[in-house]
């Protein structure tokens, strides 16, 4: 092989790749070969060459690439001498002396020295008998194909095959023609008959394929799936002559053999290579892998066959967008797919699982050449543009779907109606196979049938027609041409010859259903199946006079023609006539005054009369002119009305003025103030001429403005002031126009009252391109938005100040609208100017402070203002600049953690924050709103800010917020990225069974530091009161107990033999109360009497010090004795048992709640307190032991509901008190022993009855909205509205963030409370907060329901109007509003007007169901009209005649109306519909029969049976046909 080094005139200089650079090859132009042109050979091209000679100096090697010389099998040039064996390169022709011939091949020698062999294939032994063809000792020609480097002596492999000798490919024969083997038999082809011709045991089978000139080979490993033991020519399934099924798996061009396989597994495989797959083919496969990327599931790999897998992109997984594809598709799952495209070079296959594509029977768009206009096929949207969408079909075929062809209705933004990956059914409008361009349409082609096509051809441009208005928008009117049935469009500008305002006024008068007459056919757009009409009087008159231009043949030089403006450029106006005919009106053909106007004073669709001055027949162009006409006539033609310059001024303020023409640009005159607004002064120049002075045109300097919030306050009505004329004010787009632009009925002049304008010459008006970055201006606030202020620098230059850049004083930013009201003057500096997009950014902050904050110039400790952009329960997000948003966490909200409440902030609040931490590599930073940080570092700090572990010492008492609750304990955020760990054992001194229920994330807790490890950054805390509280009373231990001691406790565990009780205020000391010690009588079932957690009172009966066991008793008799003993020694046991006697029980409970701030779970009540409740005495004496013995023992329930005990006690007390003074000395007053009563049973039976009850229940059920709402209602019954609100706020903070429904219930309850007892402001505040934390739509709907129930229908109506604007994509919103209007307000007209609005807003698939609901409303509502409902149903049934579900709905409604004739009419109409399925017909007849049985007679019942039989016979006849 040699490459071309250079191309010369007589040949090629070749590079041989030798080490010696001086040795080159040369190939004469005659030796290149007849099929190669010398001029077309490029440097670097490679040729297979033969050495033909050597130059005399040995430096030039003569070469030849002519196949007639180097590969002529009849006269083959061979190597005759070689210095070494290395000269025998593959491809070299040699002469061989035959030395041996076998059935496996041939052996010989070259030049008598080098051994060569030809194997069974290259010797031809597979098809021929070598001994007959070759003789020993004969010389034959061959070509070297390989060498054997490992053999010694060296040996070469040669080929005797003709196509190798001729350096050509083997040719096969079919139908008498020579063809390439692979053209006759492609890879993967299955052959039904493969005949074995030769068996090579140990190697394989040579087979006949039925193709002349080429044979096949089956390797031994490819004969069967399992291992094959032996091969025999005469026996076995693979003997010579046997026939088998085989499959082509390859082709060896050098050997000239097809490689085959007889394995059943290979035969059964659907595909062997990617090339076997046909684009558009439906295939089955198995999910091999789900591809995960950064965005989620990116696709699915589907295995189709061994070694062949295809990718299903994310957009092609299903017809709908899957939120969790991994749930639908599992590895190993069988799927049916269709091939979208293949790329064998990259070994890529794209598949789709979309059912609409997989199951489609439409013609597939595989090649542009096979696509015809009108063909239909589904495709997938792969790109959405403003002008349309790109639709992908199969392979590389793509089509463009214009926006006009997406729907019958007008579509402004395709992205609102279509999505990427959506399948659309389209038909072909245009196809260009050469340019590979395709235009498609989604419109139904069947709508525009043959009749309408004929009508379109019949309709002529210029024809005058009438049309019925079917739809109306702000841009155009859709009509249907009478007599033709064609859809047409009238643009809004085609209703008048006058100005645009006149056209709009005419458009407003048009109503849907109205018939418009005298319409002129302007243009026929046959591809769009649309007709354009006009109602311009000038074009109508031209059409009647037959002067309306319809074609280029109508164009005559010198002819005056009527048209309208189609487009305006800088140099010309394009004037449109009929049938799309367009003429050019150059700028040079306009008068100078008109040419200087912006856009020549014209606008699109404006009527125009012009004269044809030239015509170009070849190009089909013509030029127009309106030059030469009188000025007034030209202005009238352009403006659509008379000019105003000659209008007389009535009572002008300036007596020197006579007409409007005197008010020229820059004119100094006088004006009278009519009114003073916030942003402008309205003035009069005359009774019939108005003017305005913008606030920006009053003052020259900042010092001239006396009142910055009301700069125009100095002016008053009827004041005469000096002004200068600037131009004409355009109220439509808030700019002023040149003085020559005086169109319209009422002129409003733009004026200036600046002192400088009275002295200096006229200056050009300020425009945005003249405003430069860094310049300073006086601006006037025009509007206050949520995020910014809009200000005016001049009447037509408007800018924006971000709310963070309004002032350096953050206190002013908290209420921007109050601090900077509309009309205020403010000094600003320009920060950015974007002329192309008409944007101007300003700042009112000092130049140093207003530099835009970035992460680079942010520093720790910096105090800056920010805007709250998001609030949740854990933090607030604050925006410092356009690119910086950072969090303020709970720990950084306040210096006192108990006041750290994110809900104190609202969106758009302006706050001062301090930067505490910056992490530039991760682009993160932390902020703080602590007063000690942002105001004054010397302020008192309740919770010190912790920034490093060095600040924390062992024994420090600190507070923090729980960061995480785990099985092993709590993790607490202390600030500064420091987290403390609290073990479960350090949570409490007493045993807590379900400790995790007592703690939640973001809960504030207080604890003591018990360990600090600075190296590992570990901190350990404890919440135990024994460690934190200095006045802690030691807990009871086993050693503190004594036999006979009375205690209280809680049941830890209930068993059949007794209960285990944990002693209150103890170190988890517990004991057993046996079943026999529970009551005086035998207790049969312990578990029915007690539950875990019950509070009980017991006495210590026995102590076992060795085993640490305690035996308790709870019999009532134990406590009678105990009461006597306690009376004698009350001083020692007061802490545990006694309460002050005579103190009112209600007062006691109240004082306890106030002192402790919580709930006493062991709430107690004294019997004596109840007995003396009606007594006036405040104190009572305690009787001695003998006196109290007459009191019967308390029963197990803890209270005698008969009150007899109290009566007896009262009698005894009276008797004793009468005789006590005479018999005994007065005793010291002692407190009566307190008897603790378990209230749990009463609570379950009667429900919570006090604040304590509610608080107790809430400890166990903190996430129950029902309980919180009951608590709110309880407070409202007590007229404690503020406390009810506090309960609601507590509930919102307490209920777990995951229980959204529970939280929602509390919000609704709070809204109910505010509507019933609050003001509009409180309702609005709660409503806004509720929308922040819940689904806004649901909150809106709930509030509307509350208003309705409260009878506030006006409020509900206002809220519904907001609902349908904000959530217009929800059908339920429209339906609910209609129900409200129809049933509550009895306003059916308003309810009916909602349906067309809803249909415009909602996606098409919701229209049917919504229309049905509105129709149902007409039947059900007292304000509705059943007849109107029937009309709505008729409209739907005309579109969906076979929808039995709609018929059933109509039937149900008619049955409710009870008109038998109408009901029978509905039954009969359905029976007559063709194409109803038998199943549906059966159910319909059954329903009809049941109704007739109930309401009809025998005759009507027989009629139903007859009709059913008739229908069945008719259906059977159709089936036979």
mmCIF file of N, CA, C and O in Angstrom, residues 1163 1201 1239-1258 1261 1266-1267 1270-1271 1274 1277:
data_model
loop_
_atom_site.group_PDB
_atom_site.id
_atom_site.type_symbol
_atom_site.label_atom_id
_atom_site.label_comp_id
_atom_site.label_asym_id
_atom_site.label_seq_id
_atom_site.Cartn_x
_atom_site.Cartn_y
_atom_site.Cartn_z
ATOM 1 N N UNK A 1163 -55.474 16.228 90.084
ATOM 2 C CA UNK A 1163 -56.409 17.237 90.600
ATOM 3 C C UNK A 1163 -57.222 16.622 91.753
ATOM 4 O O UNK A 1163 -57.673 15.484 91.650
ATOM 5 N N UNK A 1201 -72.452 9.761 94.840
ATOM 6 C CA UNK A 1201 -73.344 10.612 94.038
ATOM 7 C C UNK A 1201 -74.673 10.880 94.758
ATOM 8 O O UNK A 1201 -75.437 11.752 94.346
ATOM 9 N N UNK A 1239 -59.947 11.523 88.078
ATOM 10 C CA UNK A 1239 -61.000 12.141 87.275
ATOM 11 C C UNK A 1239 -61.123 11.554 85.880
ATOM 12 O O UNK A 1239 -61.948 12.002 85.086
ATOM 13 N N UNK A 1240 -60.315 10.594 85.513
ATOM 14 C CA UNK A 1240 -60.281 10.099 84.127
ATOM 15 C C UNK A 1240 -61.625 9.559 83.690
ATOM 16 O O UNK A 1240 -62.088 9.798 82.579
ATOM 17 N N UNK A 1241 -62.287 8.825 84.565
ATOM 18 C CA UNK A 1241 -63.584 8.247 84.198
ATOM 19 C C UNK A 1241 -64.602 9.335 83.907
ATOM 20 O O UNK A 1241 -65.363 9.261 82.944
ATOM 21 N N UNK A 1242 -64.654 10.387 84.785
ATOM 22 C CA UNK A 1242 -65.599 11.476 84.548
ATOM 23 C C UNK A 1242 -65.307 12.176 83.232
ATOM 24 O O UNK A 1242 -66.206 12.583 82.505
ATOM 25 N N UNK A 1243 -64.021 12.330 82.900
ATOM 26 C CA UNK A 1243 -63.627 13.017 81.674
ATOM 27 C C UNK A 1243 -64.097 12.262 80.442
ATOM 28 O O UNK A 1243 -64.591 12.837 79.478
ATOM 29 N N UNK A 1244 -63.984 10.936 80.485
ATOM 30 C CA UNK A 1244 -64.442 10.133 79.350
ATOM 31 C C UNK A 1244 -65.951 10.196 79.200
ATOM 32 O O UNK A 1244 -66.498 10.183 78.102
ATOM 33 N N UNK A 1245 -66.674 10.239 80.357
ATOM 34 C CA UNK A 1245 -68.132 10.193 80.301
ATOM 35 C C UNK A 1245 -68.720 11.543 79.892
ATOM 36 O O UNK A 1245 -69.639 11.600 79.076
ATOM 37 N N UNK A 1246 -68.201 12.649 80.430
ATOM 38 C CA UNK A 1246 -68.829 13.956 80.227
ATOM 39 C C UNK A 1246 -68.065 14.861 79.267
ATOM 40 O O UNK A 1246 -68.559 15.916 78.893
ATOM 41 N N UNK A 1247 -66.854 14.459 78.879
ATOM 42 C CA UNK A 1247 -66.060 15.331 78.037
ATOM 43 C C UNK A 1247 -65.382 16.404 78.869
ATOM 44 O O UNK A 1247 -65.662 16.571 80.056
ATOM 45 N N UNK A 1248 -64.453 17.171 78.262
ATOM 46 C CA UNK A 1248 -63.740 18.216 79.006
ATOM 47 C C UNK A 1248 -64.685 19.329 79.438
ATOM 48 O O UNK A 1248 -65.492 19.804 78.637
ATOM 49 N N UNK A 1249 -64.562 19.747 80.698
ATOM 50 C CA UNK A 1249 -65.455 20.764 81.251
ATOM 51 C C UNK A 1249 -64.700 21.999 81.734
ATOM 52 O O UNK A 1249 -65.319 22.943 82.215
ATOM 53 N N UNK A 1250 -63.382 21.992 81.631
ATOM 54 C CA UNK A 1250 -62.605 23.134 82.119
ATOM 55 C C UNK A 1250 -61.329 23.255 81.295
ATOM 56 O O UNK A 1250 -60.989 22.381 80.500
ATOM 57 N N UNK A 1251 -60.641 24.360 81.533
ATOM 58 C CA UNK A 1251 -59.356 24.581 80.861
ATOM 59 C C UNK A 1251 -58.390 23.456 81.193
ATOM 60 O O UNK A 1251 -57.663 22.949 80.329
ATOM 61 N N UNK A 1252 -58.407 23.019 82.447
ATOM 62 C CA UNK A 1252 -57.505 21.945 82.866
ATOM 63 C C UNK A 1252 -57.807 20.661 82.108
ATOM 64 O O UNK A 1252 -56.892 19.938 81.696
ATOM 65 N N UNK A 1253 -59.103 20.370 81.919
ATOM 66 C CA UNK A 1253 -59.470 19.158 81.176
ATOM 67 C C UNK A 1253 -58.926 19.210 79.757
ATOM 68 O O UNK A 1253 -58.381 18.229 79.247
ATOM 69 N N UNK A 1254 -59.101 20.347 79.115
ATOM 70 C CA UNK A 1254 -58.622 20.469 77.726
ATOM 71 C C UNK A 1254 -57.109 20.333 77.657
ATOM 72 O O UNK A 1254 -56.570 19.667 76.773
ATOM 73 N N UNK A 1255 -56.420 20.999 78.571
ATOM 74 C CA UNK A 1255 -54.961 20.936 78.535
ATOM 75 C C UNK A 1255 -54.482 19.514 78.775
ATOM 76 O O UNK A 1255 -53.507 19.057 78.180
ATOM 77 N N UNK A 1256 -55.169 18.775 79.681
ATOM 78 C CA UNK A 1256 -54.790 17.389 79.947
ATOM 79 C C UNK A 1256 -54.958 16.531 78.696
ATOM 80 O O UNK A 1256 -54.101 15.731 78.341
ATOM 81 N N UNK A 1257 -56.096 16.702 78.007
ATOM 82 C CA UNK A 1257 -56.348 15.899 76.797
ATOM 83 C C UNK A 1257 -55.374 16.270 75.679
ATOM 84 O O UNK A 1257 -54.937 15.415 74.917
ATOM 85 N N UNK A 1258 -55.023 17.547 75.592
ATOM 86 C CA UNK A 1258 -54.127 17.981 74.508
ATOM 87 C C UNK A 1258 -52.718 17.433 74.677
ATOM 88 O O UNK A 1258 -51.969 17.341 73.694
ATOM 89 N N UNK A 1261 -53.167 14.258 72.828
ATOM 90 C CA UNK A 1261 -53.620 14.363 71.433
ATOM 91 C C UNK A 1261 -53.284 15.753 70.891
ATOM 92 O O UNK A 1261 -54.175 16.542 70.563
ATOM 93 N N UNK A 1266 -59.987 18.458 66.077
ATOM 94 C CA UNK A 1266 -61.310 18.431 66.702
ATOM 95 C C UNK A 1266 -61.231 18.916 68.152
ATOM 96 O O UNK A 1266 -62.050 19.718 68.610
ATOM 97 N N UNK A 1267 -60.206 18.448 68.871
ATOM 98 C CA UNK A 1267 -60.046 18.838 70.273
ATOM 99 C C UNK A 1267 -59.686 20.317 70.387
ATOM 100 O O UNK A 1267 -60.213 21.035 71.240
ATOM 101 N N UNK A 1270 -62.803 22.337 69.759
ATOM 102 C CA UNK A 1270 -63.666 22.299 70.944
ATOM 103 C C UNK A 1270 -63.151 23.272 72.015
ATOM 104 O O UNK A 1270 -63.928 23.949 72.691
ATOM 105 N N UNK A 1271 -61.844 23.300 72.159
ATOM 106 C CA UNK A 1271 -61.215 24.220 73.121
ATOM 107 C C UNK A 1271 -61.526 25.672 72.758
ATOM 108 O O UNK A 1271 -61.859 26.499 73.614
ATOM 109 N N UNK A 1274 -65.103 26.381 73.620
ATOM 110 C CA UNK A 1274 -65.241 26.519 75.077
ATOM 111 C C UNK A 1274 -64.874 27.943 75.518
ATOM 112 O O UNK A 1274 -65.581 28.561 76.320
ATOM 113 N N UNK A 1277 -67.577 30.412 74.527
ATOM 114 C CA UNK A 1277 -68.729 30.350 75.423
ATOM 115 C C UNK A 1277 -68.494 31.189 76.680
ATOM 116 O O UNK A 1277 -69.433 31.702 77.285
#
